[in-house]
């Protein structure tokens, strides 16, 4: 046994309550009524008793309240929740193979899940006996959140209970969710996505927030949800939804705040939303690996402010200096973006490293996608290209140039479909005789532009 | 609904899908019974939002997540056309 372990055991393990809310506080609001902390804890205890033995539980619940109950039940049972945005049968089979003692849980009878699946039955309603709120060790592994995989294997990101709680408390300070008036969050992002998990599941447990658990995807859903919940309201959404809401001419009630993440929010969209709804538009900077770490008000702030407790740590690796993001109970994470520190501990983003692209809140490396393309049988060379307006135009997708004599575009697309998240599939597969690589095998930008011009003329 | 009107809506909607999503194909290449999402055209949830917006502009149809038919509506061009024919302008 190493001396480090002895030392760790002598120190008291920090613990955090499953929820910091009072028993009569409202945690979730839906079309059918409200759920208090007491009802929530009771439902979580019941489900914890009912869940089969397993080390890992894939949480497939679509309803946010059920999702939160399943998550809390797993925490109580010391089972690790697996959160995956990709819920395709192939992905679920993969999780079944990767984890030896895994089950899935869902409230929806139509969801098939894994071979070992637990269907949650009704859990709304009952107030349980008032018991002490359970305390959970900060170093308990509470969840593994998967990034969307680009090389066939999504990356697993371990989330300790302490990290989730500390960051929720930091977000509560940043967005002033500690005041006497309860805010209600209407989220358009799935709870299996890290941003949706933090804002619509964890915030209600640790900040003065209730979370809407009815439909909130189409403009009609969102308008109805915002009307139905009490003020003040917070719409937690994405640039894509915001643009869509604006284009649909959606009316929103007053006393509204908007939070956006998953992709850079164009200032013009933020300004239009502020003008139209009189709602300040805040933007969160974060990543699945580290969670939300900074925020700004897009129309007034060029610079981002780190959440309380989050910091930067420069690290030298070979000749490269990279910036690590640090936060309580979280694994330090290297930034993909170049930054510049400005006054008052704020920072500016100077653009991401060119290889990384982002679509539908999912990140991929072009190099990784090219690898997949070039591994397809019959493909002798191939290249994914991101259009210049990828971040601005929501319908924008990648395209691919492929050298594959004897292969059809349809076959190539079908092969890609088996190996990558559908949002990264090329909208066009352009077959060319060869790619204009230079003597060292690289593709100069100018040569690529000429190729693109030639293909669009054709 | 007679056969001609159904065909009109299908070709109209095929054009709407291609234009809205900037697809690189001719509208008549969309197979009416093929799946629009996942397999088939390979559309995703972002496309669903874009299409919903286009439907509200062109046909004053507002989609709702809790519509019991919502999964059916987007399953194929044919089912989308049937839905639009039932609800257009209403």
PDB file of N, CA and C in Angstrom, chain A residues 217-256:
ATOM      1  N   UNK A 217     -39.101  21.165 -27.494  1.00  0.00           N
ATOM      2  CA  UNK A 217     -38.216  21.017 -28.649  1.00  0.00           C
ATOM      3  C   UNK A 217     -38.612  21.972 -29.774  1.00  0.00           C
ATOM      4  N   UNK A 218     -39.842  21.840 -30.266  1.00  0.00           N
ATOM      5  CA  UNK A 218     -40.326  22.721 -31.328  1.00  0.00           C
ATOM      6  C   UNK A 218     -40.738  24.070 -30.731  1.00  0.00           C
ATOM      7  N   UNK A 219     -40.715  25.139 -31.550  1.00  0.00           N
ATOM      8  CA  UNK A 219     -41.105  26.462 -31.035  1.00  0.00           C
ATOM      9  C   UNK A 219     -42.444  26.439 -30.291  1.00  0.00           C
ATOM     10  N   UNK A 220     -43.401  25.675 -30.820  1.00  0.00           N
ATOM     11  CA  UNK A 220     -44.702  25.589 -30.158  1.00  0.00           C
ATOM     12  C   UNK A 220     -44.575  25.036 -28.748  1.00  0.00           C
ATOM     13  N   UNK A 221     -43.758  23.991 -28.568  1.00  0.00           N
ATOM     14  CA  UNK A 221     -43.527  23.396 -27.231  1.00  0.00           C
ATOM     15  C   UNK A 221     -42.936  24.428 -26.281  1.00  0.00           C
ATOM     16  N   UNK A 222     -41.933  25.144 -26.789  1.00  0.00           N
ATOM     17  CA  UNK A 222     -41.180  26.065 -25.929  1.00  0.00           C
ATOM     18  C   UNK A 222     -42.062  27.222 -25.481  1.00  0.00           C
ATOM     19  N   UNK A 223     -42.843  27.758 -26.439  1.00  0.00           N
ATOM     20  CA  UNK A 223     -43.736  28.871 -26.102  1.00  0.00           C
ATOM     21  C   UNK A 223     -44.727  28.431 -25.028  1.00  0.00           C
ATOM     22  N   UNK A 224     -45.291  27.240 -25.191  1.00  0.00           N
ATOM     23  CA  UNK A 224     -46.273  26.748 -24.229  1.00  0.00           C
ATOM     24  C   UNK A 224     -45.638  26.506 -22.861  1.00  0.00           C
ATOM     25  N   UNK A 225     -44.424  25.930 -22.864  1.00  0.00           N
ATOM     26  CA  UNK A 225     -43.742  25.656 -21.592  1.00  0.00           C
ATOM     27  C   UNK A 225     -43.452  26.955 -20.846  1.00  0.00           C
ATOM     28  N   UNK A 226     -42.933  27.952 -21.583  1.00  0.00           N
ATOM     29  CA  UNK A 226     -42.580  29.223 -20.928  1.00  0.00           C
ATOM     30  C   UNK A 226     -43.816  29.905 -20.360  1.00  0.00           C
ATOM     31  N   UNK A 227     -44.956  29.764 -21.062  1.00  0.00           N
ATOM     32  CA  UNK A 227     -46.196  30.370 -20.568  1.00  0.00           C
ATOM     33  C   UNK A 227     -46.690  29.656 -19.331  1.00  0.00           C
ATOM     34  N   UNK A 228     -46.445  28.355 -19.273  1.00  0.00           N
ATOM     35  CA  UNK A 228     -47.027  27.561 -18.198  1.00  0.00           C
ATOM     36  C   UNK A 228     -46.258  27.692 -16.876  1.00  0.00           C
ATOM     37  N   UNK A 229     -44.964  28.017 -16.934  1.00  0.00           N
ATOM     38  CA  UNK A 229     -44.183  28.063 -15.691  1.00  0.00           C
ATOM     39  C   UNK A 229     -44.201  29.471 -15.094  1.00  0.00           C
ATOM     40  N   UNK A 230     -43.959  29.536 -13.769  1.00  0.00           N
ATOM     41  CA  UNK A 230     -43.933  30.812 -13.069  1.00  0.00           C
ATOM     42  C   UNK A 230     -42.688  31.607 -13.433  1.00  0.00           C
ATOM     43  N   UNK A 231     -42.786  32.931 -13.361  1.00  0.00           N
ATOM     44  CA  UNK A 231     -41.627  33.810 -13.509  1.00  0.00           C
ATOM     45  C   UNK A 231     -40.851  33.791 -12.185  1.00  0.00           C
ATOM     46  N   UNK A 232     -39.537  34.106 -12.226  1.00  0.00           N
ATOM     47  CA  UNK A 232     -38.702  34.299 -13.409  1.00  0.00           C
ATOM     48  C   UNK A 232     -38.354  32.977 -14.103  1.00  0.00           C
ATOM     49  N   UNK A 233     -38.184  33.068 -15.429  1.00  0.00           N
ATOM     50  CA  UNK A 233     -37.953  31.878 -16.248  1.00  0.00           C
ATOM     51  C   UNK A 233     -36.577  31.949 -16.894  1.00  0.00           C
ATOM     52  N   UNK A 234     -35.999  30.779 -17.100  1.00  0.00           N
ATOM     53  CA  UNK A 234     -34.718  30.706 -17.825  1.00  0.00           C
ATOM     54  C   UNK A 234     -34.878  29.687 -18.948  1.00  0.00           C
ATOM     55  N   UNK A 235     -34.633  30.124 -20.171  1.00  0.00           N
ATOM     56  CA  UNK A 235     -34.642  29.193 -21.296  1.00  0.00           C
ATOM     57  C   UNK A 235     -33.207  28.723 -21.521  1.00  0.00           C
ATOM     58  N   UNK A 236     -32.985  27.414 -21.313  1.00  0.00           N
ATOM     59  CA  UNK A 236     -31.645  26.839 -21.497  1.00  0.00           C
ATOM     60  C   UNK A 236     -31.627  26.156 -22.854  1.00  0.00           C
ATOM     61  N   UNK A 237     -30.850  26.703 -23.784  1.00  0.00           N
ATOM     62  CA  UNK A 237     -31.012  26.259 -25.150  1.00  0.00           C
ATOM     63  C   UNK A 237     -29.713  26.349 -25.949  1.00  0.00           C
ATOM     64  N   UNK A 238     -29.834  26.296 -27.260  1.00  0.00           N
ATOM     65  CA  UNK A 238     -28.668  26.285 -28.146  1.00  0.00           C
ATOM     66  C   UNK A 238     -28.837  27.379 -29.208  1.00  0.00           C
ATOM     67  N   UNK A 239     -27.752  27.786 -29.891  1.00  0.00           N
ATOM     68  CA  UNK A 239     -27.874  28.779 -30.959  1.00  0.00           C
ATOM     69  C   UNK A 239     -28.889  28.348 -32.011  1.00  0.00           C
ATOM     70  N   UNK A 240     -28.908  27.051 -32.287  1.00  0.00           N
ATOM     71  CA  UNK A 240     -29.809  26.512 -33.301  1.00  0.00           C
ATOM     72  C   UNK A 240     -31.276  26.745 -32.929  1.00  0.00           C
ATOM     73  N   UNK A 241     -31.638  26.399 -31.691  1.00  0.00           N
ATOM     74  CA  UNK A 241     -33.008  26.605 -31.241  1.00  0.00           C
ATOM     75  C   UNK A 241     -33.361  28.088 -31.212  1.00  0.00           C
ATOM     76  N   UNK A 242     -32.393  28.917 -30.787  1.00  0.00           N
ATOM     77  CA  UNK A 242     -32.659  30.355 -30.698  1.00  0.00           C
ATOM     78  C   UNK A 242     -32.976  30.928 -32.069  1.00  0.00           C
ATOM     79  N   UNK A 243     -32.162  30.556 -33.061  1.00  0.00           N
ATOM     80  CA  UNK A 243     -32.397  31.028 -34.426  1.00  0.00           C
ATOM     81  C   UNK A 243     -33.758  30.573 -34.924  1.00  0.00           C
ATOM     82  N   UNK A 244     -34.072  29.319 -34.587  1.00  0.00           N
ATOM     83  CA  UNK A 244     -35.333  28.738 -35.010  1.00  0.00           C
ATOM     84  C   UNK A 244     -36.523  29.462 -34.356  1.00  0.00           C
ATOM     85  N   UNK A 245     -36.383  29.769 -33.060  1.00  0.00           N
ATOM     86  CA  UNK A 245     -37.444  30.488 -32.347  1.00  0.00           C
ATOM     87  C   UNK A 245     -37.652  31.875 -32.938  1.00  0.00           C
ATOM     88  N   UNK A 246     -36.537  32.546 -33.253  1.00  0.00           N
ATOM     89  CA  UNK A 246     -36.617  33.890 -33.841  1.00  0.00           C
ATOM     90  C   UNK A 246     -37.290  33.825 -35.206  1.00  0.00           C
ATOM     91  N   UNK A 247     -36.864  32.854 -36.018  1.00  0.00           N
ATOM     92  CA  UNK A 247     -37.400  32.737 -37.378  1.00  0.00           C
ATOM     93  C   UNK A 247     -38.887  32.399 -37.349  1.00  0.00           C
ATOM     94  N   UNK A 248     -39.312  31.652 -36.333  1.00  0.00           N
ATOM     95  CA  UNK A 248     -40.720  31.266 -36.234  1.00  0.00           C
ATOM     96  C   UNK A 248     -41.568  32.398 -35.653  1.00  0.00           C
ATOM     97  N   UNK A 249     -40.916  33.507 -35.261  1.00  0.00           N
ATOM     98  CA  UNK A 249     -41.645  34.635 -34.686  1.00  0.00           C
ATOM     99  C   UNK A 249     -42.301  34.298 -33.360  1.00  0.00           C
ATOM    100  N   UNK A 250     -41.649  33.422 -32.593  1.00  0.00           N
ATOM    101  CA  UNK A 250     -42.229  32.927 -31.339  1.00  0.00           C
ATOM    102  C   UNK A 250     -42.356  34.042 -30.301  1.00  0.00           C
ATOM    103  N   UNK A 251     -43.533  34.108 -29.669  1.00  0.00           N
ATOM    104  CA  UNK A 251     -43.736  35.046 -28.565  1.00  0.00           C
ATOM    105  C   UNK A 251     -43.263  34.396 -27.272  1.00  0.00           C
ATOM    106  N   UNK A 252     -42.524  35.135 -26.452  1.00  0.00           N
ATOM    107  CA  UNK A 252     -42.127  34.616 -25.146  1.00  0.00           C
ATOM    108  C   UNK A 252     -42.644  35.543 -24.067  1.00  0.00           C
ATOM    109  N   UNK A 253     -43.019  34.986 -22.903  1.00  0.00           N
ATOM    110  CA  UNK A 253     -43.494  35.836 -21.817  1.00  0.00           C
ATOM    111  C   UNK A 253     -42.352  36.662 -21.231  1.00  0.00           C
ATOM    112  N   UNK A 254     -42.687  37.750 -20.480  1.00  0.00           N
ATOM    113  CA  UNK A 254     -41.631  38.581 -19.885  1.00  0.00           C
ATOM    114  C   UNK A 254     -40.937  37.851 -18.736  1.00  0.00           C
ATOM    115  N   UNK A 255     -39.987  38.563 -18.126  1.00  0.00           N
ATOM    116  CA  UNK A 255     -39.223  38.028 -16.999  1.00  0.00           C
ATOM    117  C   UNK A 255     -38.514  36.745 -17.417  1.00  0.00           C
ATOM    118  N   UNK A 256     -37.760  36.874 -18.480  1.00  0.00           N
ATOM    119  CA  UNK A 256     -37.084  35.728 -19.072  1.00  0.00           C
ATOM    120  C   UNK A 256     -35.588  36.001 -19.171  1.00  0.00           C
TER     121      UNK A 256
END
